[in-house]
């Protein structure tokens, strides 16, 4: 099947919805970190509204990313711009795959810690959340590089 020439409207909506929820999740992490500190000190998990919202948003991201992955596998994505070098294409591919992988494993590890009492899962969750933030920064820098250096107008592909 030939690659599509553009992302579908559904792919674009899911991209921005997931991006928004990931930003909210990252900015509002203090509540769950505080609650988890208490658990690590031997206390009970306190399901305050901020903790519950972290769990619910995380679960929503989980289902949205699975949906995104299904659409991505079925429909594909436009080819990378021809101005990109081989290593740049490879890096973009790896970062995109890492996003899918991290956004599937993050909610599972969070759930394993909170509901399964698997303490090391929380440590993995914390590390993966940090890796995700680094990749998001790299991803945004790559978009800026495309816009102003390669001048491919890549952002147009993710516009409604
Ligand atoms: C948490 C935030 C984000 C995540 C997890 C994310 C994830 C992704 C993924 C996985 C793709 C590949 C799409 C696919 O092939 O299925 C993608 C594409 C893209 N993203 Fe993001 N993104 C995020 C935020 C952003 C932001 C803030 C921008 C704008 C600066 C942006 C701009 C783009 C563009 C332009 C593409 C298309 C790249 C191409 O056509 O090769 N993303 N994003
Ligand atoms: C894609 C979804 C998720 C993202 C992006 C995310 C992101 C984060 C971030 C940024 C932190 C703070 C890490 C730090 O200490 O610097 C965190 C902590 C935590 N999250 Fe999530 N989370 C997600 C889903 C979930 C889910 C679904 C649960 C539970 C069911 C959960 C449970 C936890 C716990 C227990 C902590 C505290 C870990 C610790 O301090 O060691 N998370 N999360």
PDB file of C-alpha atoms and ligand atoms in Angstrom:
ATOM      1  CA  UNK A   1       0.000   0.000   0.000  1.00  0.00           C
ATOM      2  CA  UNK A   2       1.508   3.418  -0.952  1.00  0.00           C
ATOM      3  CA  UNK A   3       2.103   5.901   1.886  1.00  0.00           C
ATOM      4  CA  UNK A   4      -0.668   8.502   2.290  1.00  0.00           C
ATOM      5  CA  UNK A   5       0.213  12.055   1.281  1.00  0.00           C
ATOM      6  CA  UNK A   6      -1.030  13.518   4.581  1.00  0.00           C
ATOM      7  CA  UNK A   7      -2.126  12.597   8.127  1.00  0.00           C
ATOM      8  CA  UNK A   8      -5.890  12.038   8.399  1.00  0.00           C
ATOM      9  CA  UNK A   9      -8.071  14.388  10.422  1.00  0.00           C
ATOM     10  CA  UNK A  10      -8.453  11.658  13.060  1.00  0.00           C
ATOM     11  CA  UNK A  11      -4.656  11.240  13.320  1.00  0.00           C
ATOM     12  CA  UNK A  12      -4.266  15.000  13.767  1.00  0.00           C
ATOM     13  CA  UNK A  13      -7.015  15.210  16.420  1.00  0.00           C
ATOM     14  CA  UNK A  14      -5.516  12.273  18.338  1.00  0.00           C
ATOM     15  CA  UNK A  15      -1.992  13.761  18.091  1.00  0.00           C
ATOM     16  CA  UNK A  16      -3.023  17.066  19.697  1.00  0.00           C
ATOM     17  CA  UNK A  17      -5.380  15.500  22.247  1.00  0.00           C
ATOM     18  CA  UNK A  18      -2.643  13.153  23.480  1.00  0.00           C
ATOM     19  CA  UNK A  19      -0.079  16.003  23.441  1.00  0.00           C
ATOM     20  CA  UNK A  20      -2.427  18.201  25.536  1.00  0.00           C
ATOM     21  CA  UNK A  21      -3.116  15.437  28.056  1.00  0.00           C
ATOM     22  CA  UNK A  22       0.596  14.586  28.350  1.00  0.00           C
ATOM     23  CA  UNK A  23       1.403  18.236  29.102  1.00  0.00           C
ATOM     24  CA  UNK A  24      -1.379  18.424  31.742  1.00  0.00           C
ATOM     25  CA  UNK A  25      -0.212  15.105  33.235  1.00  0.00           C
ATOM     26  CA  UNK A  26       3.375  16.320  33.457  1.00  0.00           C
ATOM     27  CA  UNK A  27       2.534  19.734  34.912  1.00  0.00           C
ATOM     28  CA  UNK A  28       0.161  18.313  37.558  1.00  0.00           C
ATOM     29  CA  UNK A  29       2.351  15.491  38.864  1.00  0.00           C
ATOM     30  CA  UNK A  30       3.049  16.952  42.325  1.00  0.00           C
ATOM     31  CA  UNK A  31      -0.120  15.471  43.902  1.00  0.00           C
ATOM     32  CA  UNK A  32       0.563  11.861  42.931  1.00  0.00           C
ATOM     33  CA  UNK A  33       4.271  12.151  43.775  1.00  0.00           C
ATOM     34  CA  UNK A  34       3.344  13.407  47.285  1.00  0.00           C
ATOM     35  CA  UNK A  35       0.773  10.620  47.735  1.00  0.00           C
ATOM     36  CA  UNK A  36       3.286   8.038  46.549  1.00  0.00           C
ATOM     37  CA  UNK A  37       5.965   9.335  48.964  1.00  0.00           C
ATOM     38  CA  UNK A  38       3.535   8.505  51.798  1.00  0.00           C
ATOM     39  CA  UNK A  39       3.017   4.970  50.433  1.00  0.00           C
ATOM     40  CA  UNK A  40       6.798   4.486  50.280  1.00  0.00           C
ATOM     41  CA  UNK A  41       6.961   5.494  53.942  1.00  0.00           C
ATOM     42  CA  UNK A  42       4.470   2.725  54.768  1.00  0.00           C
ATOM     43  CA  UNK A  43       1.246   4.768  54.625  1.00  0.00           C
ATOM     44  CA  UNK A  44      -1.986   4.184  52.695  1.00  0.00           C
ATOM     45  CA  UNK A  45      -2.508   5.557  49.178  1.00  0.00           C
ATOM     46  CA  UNK A  46      -4.659   8.666  49.495  1.00  0.00           C
ATOM     47  CA  UNK A  47      -7.051   8.987  46.548  1.00  0.00           C
ATOM     48  CA  UNK A  48      -7.441  12.769  46.567  1.00  0.00           C
ATOM     49  CA  UNK A  49      -9.017  14.468  43.497  1.00  0.00           C
ATOM     50  CA  UNK A  50      -5.566  15.368  42.104  1.00  0.00           C
ATOM     51  CA  UNK A  51      -4.406  11.740  42.463  1.00  0.00           C
ATOM     52  CA  UNK A  52      -7.605  10.424  40.852  1.00  0.00           C
ATOM     53  CA  UNK A  53      -7.239  12.894  37.977  1.00  0.00           C
ATOM     54  CA  UNK A  54      -3.651  11.641  37.332  1.00  0.00           C
ATOM     55  CA  UNK A  55      -4.986   8.078  37.152  1.00  0.00           C
ATOM     56  CA  UNK A  56      -7.978   8.970  34.953  1.00  0.00           C
ATOM     57  CA  UNK A  57      -5.960  11.146  32.536  1.00  0.00           C
ATOM     58  CA  UNK A  58      -3.312   8.389  32.373  1.00  0.00           C
ATOM     59  CA  UNK A  59      -5.984   5.802  31.551  1.00  0.00           C
ATOM     60  CA  UNK A  60      -7.484   8.066  28.851  1.00  0.00           C
ATOM     61  CA  UNK A  61      -4.005   8.528  27.288  1.00  0.00           C
ATOM     62  CA  UNK A  62      -3.595   4.747  27.324  1.00  0.00           C
ATOM     63  CA  UNK A  63      -6.772   4.162  25.294  1.00  0.00           C
ATOM     64  CA  UNK A  64      -6.113   7.102  22.957  1.00  0.00           C
ATOM     65  CA  UNK A  65      -2.573   5.905  22.186  1.00  0.00           C
ATOM     66  CA  UNK A  66      -3.813   2.378  21.431  1.00  0.00           C
ATOM     67  CA  UNK A  67      -6.419   3.905  19.110  1.00  0.00           C
ATOM     68  CA  UNK A  68      -3.702   6.052  17.514  1.00  0.00           C
ATOM     69  CA  UNK A  69      -1.467   3.063  17.025  1.00  0.00           C
ATOM     70  CA  UNK A  70      -4.282   1.092  15.380  1.00  0.00           C
ATOM     71  CA  UNK A  71      -4.979   3.953  12.948  1.00  0.00           C
ATOM     72  CA  UNK A  72      -1.222   4.393  12.349  1.00  0.00           C
ATOM     73  CA  UNK A  73      -0.741   0.707  11.483  1.00  0.00           C
ATOM     74  CA  UNK A  74      -3.824   0.542   9.254  1.00  0.00           C
ATOM     75  CA  UNK A  75      -3.408   3.846   7.449  1.00  0.00           C
ATOM     76  CA  UNK A  76       0.317   4.608   7.738  1.00  0.00           C
ATOM     77  CA  UNK A  77       1.872   8.081   7.677  1.00  0.00           C
ATOM     78  CA  UNK A  78       3.254  10.357   4.967  1.00  0.00           C
ATOM     79  CA  UNK A  79       6.881   9.751   3.980  1.00  0.00           C
ATOM     80  CA  UNK A  80       9.454  11.876   5.813  1.00  0.00           C
ATOM     81  CA  UNK A  81      10.401  15.051   3.908  1.00  0.00           C
ATOM     82  CA  UNK A  82      13.065  14.316   1.261  1.00  0.00           C
ATOM     83  CA  UNK A  83      15.245  17.121   2.681  1.00  0.00           C
ATOM     84  CA  UNK A  84      15.882  14.993   5.778  1.00  0.00           C
ATOM     85  CA  UNK A  85      19.128  13.002   5.757  1.00  0.00           C
ATOM     86  CA  UNK A  86      19.089   9.240   6.416  1.00  0.00           C
ATOM     87  CA  UNK A  87      20.188   9.599  10.077  1.00  0.00           C
ATOM     88  CA  UNK A  88      17.550  12.316  10.662  1.00  0.00           C
ATOM     89  CA  UNK A  89      14.817  10.035   9.285  1.00  0.00           C
ATOM     90  CA  UNK A  90      16.048   7.208  11.491  1.00  0.00           C
ATOM     91  CA  UNK A  91      16.072   9.450  14.574  1.00  0.00           C
ATOM     92  CA  UNK A  92      12.531  10.697  13.820  1.00  0.00           C
ATOM     93  CA  UNK A  93      11.338   7.109  13.402  1.00  0.00           C
ATOM     94  CA  UNK A  94      12.940   6.025  16.681  1.00  0.00           C
ATOM     95  CA  UNK A  95      11.513   8.995  18.603  1.00  0.00           C
ATOM     96  CA  UNK A  96       7.995   8.407  17.200  1.00  0.00           C
ATOM     97  CA  UNK A  97       8.167   4.711  18.104  1.00  0.00           C
ATOM     98  CA  UNK A  98       9.477   5.572  21.570  1.00  0.00           C
ATOM     99  CA  UNK A  99       6.442   7.868  22.077  1.00  0.00           C
ATOM    100  CA  UNK A 100       4.036   5.043  21.319  1.00  0.00           C
ATOM    101  CA  UNK A 101       5.952   2.614  23.518  1.00  0.00           C
ATOM    102  CA  UNK A 102       6.358   4.994  26.475  1.00  0.00           C
ATOM    103  CA  UNK A 103       2.737   6.080  26.385  1.00  0.00           C
ATOM    104  CA  UNK A 104       1.636   2.443  26.549  1.00  0.00           C
ATOM    105  CA  UNK A 105       4.080   1.379  29.284  1.00  0.00           C
ATOM    106  CA  UNK A 106       3.671   4.504  31.467  1.00  0.00           C
ATOM    107  CA  UNK A 107       0.009   3.887  32.389  1.00  0.00           C
ATOM    108  CA  UNK A 108       0.651   0.132  32.828  1.00  0.00           C
ATOM    109  CA  UNK A 109       3.581   0.752  35.203  1.00  0.00           C
ATOM    110  CA  UNK A 110       1.573   3.403  37.094  1.00  0.00           C
ATOM    111  CA  UNK A 111      -1.331   0.953  37.454  1.00  0.00           C
ATOM    112  CA  UNK A 112       1.018  -1.852  38.563  1.00  0.00           C
ATOM    113  CA  UNK A 113       2.407   0.431  41.300  1.00  0.00           C
ATOM    114  CA  UNK A 114      -0.880   1.891  42.548  1.00  0.00           C
ATOM    115  CA  UNK A 115      -3.204  -1.110  42.207  1.00  0.00           C
ATOM    116  CA  UNK A 116      -0.725  -3.996  42.235  1.00  0.00           C
ATOM    117  CA  UNK A 117       1.659  -2.700  44.904  1.00  0.00           C
ATOM    118  CA  UNK A 118       4.654  -3.311  42.598  1.00  0.00           C
ATOM    119  CA  UNK A 119       7.065  -0.750  44.058  1.00  0.00           C
ATOM    120  CA  UNK A 120       9.813  -0.960  41.367  1.00  0.00           C
ATOM    121  CA  UNK A 121       7.146  -0.176  38.750  1.00  0.00           C
ATOM    122  CA  UNK A 122       6.878   3.322  40.260  1.00  0.00           C
ATOM    123  CA  UNK A 123      10.618   3.851  39.836  1.00  0.00           C
ATOM    124  CA  UNK A 124      10.372   2.759  36.204  1.00  0.00           C
ATOM    125  CA  UNK A 125       7.371   5.065  35.791  1.00  0.00           C
ATOM    126  CA  UNK A 126       9.347   8.031  37.098  1.00  0.00           C
ATOM    127  CA  UNK A 127      12.309   7.315  34.782  1.00  0.00           C
ATOM    128  CA  UNK A 128      10.069   6.822  31.745  1.00  0.00           C
ATOM    129  CA  UNK A 129       8.140  10.031  32.522  1.00  0.00           C
ATOM    130  CA  UNK A 130      11.474  11.903  32.508  1.00  0.00           C
ATOM    131  CA  UNK A 131      12.538  10.226  29.238  1.00  0.00           C
ATOM    132  CA  UNK A 132       9.185  11.244  27.727  1.00  0.00           C
ATOM    133  CA  UNK A 133       9.740  14.903  28.649  1.00  0.00           C
ATOM    134  CA  UNK A 134      13.225  14.856  27.056  1.00  0.00           C
ATOM    135  CA  UNK A 135      11.818  13.316  23.868  1.00  0.00           C
ATOM    136  CA  UNK A 136       8.995  15.870  23.712  1.00  0.00           C
ATOM    137  CA  UNK A 137      11.579  18.683  23.917  1.00  0.00           C
ATOM    138  CA  UNK A 138      13.641  16.994  21.169  1.00  0.00           C
ATOM    139  CA  UNK A 139      10.473  16.539  19.066  1.00  0.00           C
ATOM    140  CA  UNK A 140       9.532  20.220  19.378  1.00  0.00           C
ATOM    141  CA  UNK A 141      13.124  21.292  18.563  1.00  0.00           C
ATOM    142  CA  UNK A 142      13.021  19.044  15.482  1.00  0.00           C
ATOM    143  CA  UNK A 143       9.810  20.767  14.352  1.00  0.00           C
ATOM    144  CA  UNK A 144      11.450  24.194  14.835  1.00  0.00           C
ATOM    145  CA  UNK A 145      14.552  22.983  12.920  1.00  0.00           C
ATOM    146  CA  UNK A 146      12.292  21.850  10.078  1.00  0.00           C
ATOM    147  CA  UNK A 147      10.460  25.152  10.051  1.00  0.00           C
ATOM    148  CA  UNK A 148      13.414  27.522  10.096  1.00  0.00           C
ATOM    149  CA  UNK A 149      16.451  25.573   8.849  1.00  0.00           C
ATOM    150  CA  UNK A 150      15.192  22.891   6.473  1.00  0.00           C
ATOM    151  CA  UNK A 151      12.146  25.052   5.616  1.00  0.00           C
ATOM    152  CA  UNK A 152       9.934  22.013   4.977  1.00  0.00           C
ATOM    153  CA  UNK A 153       6.909  23.572   6.742  1.00  0.00           C
ATOM    154  CA  UNK A 154       6.507  20.243   8.557  1.00  0.00           C
ATOM    155  CA  UNK A 155       4.042  21.697  11.077  1.00  0.00           C
ATOM    156  CA  UNK A 156       1.548  21.993   8.197  1.00  0.00           C
ATOM    157  CA  UNK A 157       1.188  18.189   8.300  1.00  0.00           C
ATOM    158  CA  UNK A 158      -0.211  18.346  11.824  1.00  0.00           C
ATOM    159  CA  UNK A 159      -2.522  21.319  11.177  1.00  0.00           C
ATOM    160  CA  UNK A 160      -6.298  20.925  10.932  1.00  0.00           C
TER     161      UNK A 160
HETATM  162  C1  LIG B   1       3.451  15.323  24.337  1.00  0.00           C
HETATM  163  C2  LIG B   1       3.556  15.765  23.224  1.00  0.00           C
HETATM  164  C3  LIG B   1       3.690  15.065  21.892  1.00  0.00           C
HETATM  165  C4  LIG B   1       3.731  13.736  21.551  1.00  0.00           C
HETATM  166  C5  LIG B   1       3.653  12.529  22.471  1.00  0.00           C
HETATM  167  C6  LIG B   1       3.875  13.686  20.093  1.00  0.00           C
HETATM  168  C7  LIG B   1       3.969  12.513  19.357  1.00  0.00           C
HETATM  169  C8  LIG B   1       4.097  12.447  17.988  1.00  0.00           C
HETATM  170  C9  LIG B   1       4.195  11.238  17.197  1.00  0.00           C
HETATM  171  C10 LIG B   1       4.189   9.822  17.766  1.00  0.00           C
HETATM  172  C11 LIG B   1       4.268  11.595  15.889  1.00  0.00           C
HETATM  173  C12 LIG B   1       4.395  10.659  14.692  1.00  0.00           C
HETATM  174  C13 LIG B   1       3.045  10.477  14.083  1.00  0.00           C
HETATM  175  C14 LIG B   1       2.947   9.142  13.433  1.00  0.00           C
HETATM  176  O1  LIG B   1       3.722   8.848  12.518  1.00  0.00           O
HETATM  177  O2  LIG B   1       2.078   8.382  13.844  1.00  0.00           O
HETATM  178  C15 LIG B   1       4.230  13.038  15.840  1.00  0.00           C
HETATM  179  C16 LIG B   1       4.266  13.786  14.695  1.00  0.00           C
HETATM  180  C17 LIG B   1       4.366  15.162  14.653  1.00  0.00           C
HETATM  181  N1  LIG B   1       4.350  16.023  15.746  1.00  0.00           N
HETATM  182 FE1  LIG B   1       4.152  15.480  17.672  1.00  0.00          FE
HETATM  183  N2  LIG B   1       3.920  14.969  19.615  1.00  0.00           N
HETATM  184  C18 LIG B   1       3.810  15.830  20.683  1.00  0.00           C
HETATM  185  C19 LIG B   1       3.814  17.207  20.652  1.00  0.00           C
HETATM  186  C20 LIG B   1       4.057  17.954  19.526  1.00  0.00           C
HETATM  187  C21 LIG B   1       4.226  19.398  19.493  1.00  0.00           C
HETATM  188  C22 LIG B   1       4.139  20.317  20.714  1.00  0.00           C
HETATM  189  C23 LIG B   1       4.454  19.742  18.194  1.00  0.00           C
HETATM  190  C24 LIG B   1       4.695  21.122  17.617  1.00  0.00           C
HETATM  191  C25 LIG B   1       5.742  21.811  17.812  1.00  0.00           C
HETATM  192  C26 LIG B   1       4.408  18.523  17.397  1.00  0.00           C
HETATM  193  C27 LIG B   1       4.570  18.472  16.048  1.00  0.00           C
HETATM  194  C28 LIG B   1       4.505  17.318  15.277  1.00  0.00           C
HETATM  195  C29 LIG B   1       4.608  17.288  13.834  1.00  0.00           C
HETATM  196  C30 LIG B   1       4.792  18.486  12.920  1.00  0.00           C
HETATM  197  C31 LIG B   1       4.515  15.950  13.433  1.00  0.00           C
HETATM  198  C32 LIG B   1       4.570  15.388  12.004  1.00  0.00           C
HETATM  199  C33 LIG B   1       5.920  14.819  11.749  1.00  0.00           C
HETATM  200  C34 LIG B   1       6.015  14.162  10.402  1.00  0.00           C
HETATM  201  O3  LIG B   1       5.167  14.385   9.555  1.00  0.00           O
HETATM  202  O4  LIG B   1       6.957  13.382  10.193  1.00  0.00           O
HETATM  203  N3  LIG B   1       4.183  17.459  18.246  1.00  0.00           N
HETATM  204  N4  LIG B   1       4.138  13.540  17.121  1.00  0.00           N
HETATM  205  C1  LIG B   2       0.605   8.445  29.928  1.00  0.00           C
HETATM  206  C2  LIG B   2       0.219   8.468  31.156  1.00  0.00           C
HETATM  207  C3  LIG B   2       1.023   9.011  32.303  1.00  0.00           C
HETATM  208  C4  LIG B   2       1.992   9.988  32.320  1.00  0.00           C
HETATM  209  C5  LIG B   2       2.527  10.814  31.155  1.00  0.00           C
HETATM  210  C6  LIG B   2       2.433  10.109  33.697  1.00  0.00           C
HETATM  211  C7  LIG B   2       3.371  11.017  34.130  1.00  0.00           C
HETATM  212  C8  LIG B   2       3.872  11.083  35.409  1.00  0.00           C
HETATM  213  C9  LIG B   2       4.879  12.017  35.867  1.00  0.00           C
HETATM  214  C10 LIG B   2       5.519  13.121  35.012  1.00  0.00           C
HETATM  215  C11 LIG B   2       5.148  11.730  37.157  1.00  0.00           C
HETATM  216  C12 LIG B   2       6.161  12.424  38.076  1.00  0.00           C
HETATM  217  C13 LIG B   2       7.471  11.661  38.033  1.00  0.00           C
HETATM  218  C14 LIG B   2       8.506  12.314  38.913  1.00  0.00           C
HETATM  219  O1  LIG B   2       8.608  11.979  40.100  1.00  0.00           O
HETATM  220  O2  LIG B   2       9.252  13.176  38.409  1.00  0.00           O
HETATM  221  C15 LIG B   2       4.299  10.613  37.539  1.00  0.00           C
HETATM  222  C16 LIG B   2       4.293  10.009  38.781  1.00  0.00           C
HETATM  223  C17 LIG B   2       3.456   8.972  39.139  1.00  0.00           C
HETATM  224  N1  LIG B   2       2.433   8.432  38.381  1.00  0.00           N
HETATM  225 FE1  LIG B   2       2.082   8.817  36.441  1.00  0.00          FE
HETATM  226  N2  LIG B   2       1.739   9.210  34.464  1.00  0.00           N
HETATM  227  C18 LIG B   2       0.854   8.535  33.660  1.00  0.00           C
HETATM  228  C19 LIG B   2      -0.062   7.567  34.040  1.00  0.00           C
HETATM  229  C20 LIG B   2      -0.208   7.085  35.335  1.00  0.00           C
HETATM  230  C21 LIG B   2      -1.206   6.124  35.754  1.00  0.00           C
HETATM  231  C22 LIG B   2      -2.330   5.561  34.874  1.00  0.00           C
HETATM  232  C23 LIG B   2      -0.971   5.868  37.087  1.00  0.00           C
HETATM  233  C24 LIG B   2      -1.699   4.973  38.051  1.00  0.00           C
HETATM  234  C25 LIG B   2      -2.687   4.170  37.749  1.00  0.00           C
HETATM  235  C26 LIG B   2       0.183   6.657  37.474  1.00  0.00           C
HETATM  236  C27 LIG B   2       0.773   6.648  38.721  1.00  0.00           C
HETATM  237  C28 LIG B   2       1.851   7.417  39.109  1.00  0.00           C
HETATM  238  C29 LIG B   2       2.530   7.298  40.400  1.00  0.00           C
HETATM  239  C30 LIG B   2       2.221   6.309  41.509  1.00  0.00           C
HETATM  240  C31 LIG B   2       3.531   8.278  40.412  1.00  0.00           C
HETATM  241  C32 LIG B   2       4.542   8.563  41.540  1.00  0.00           C
HETATM  242  C33 LIG B   2       5.820   7.803  41.197  1.00  0.00           C
HETATM  243  C34 LIG B   2       7.003   8.183  42.072  1.00  0.00           C
HETATM  244  O3  LIG B   2       7.042   9.292  42.600  1.00  0.00           O
HETATM  245  O4  LIG B   2       7.929   7.351  42.160  1.00  0.00           O
HETATM  246  N3  LIG B   2       0.602   7.401  36.387  1.00  0.00           N
HETATM  247  N4  LIG B   2       3.538  10.242  36.459  1.00  0.00           N
END
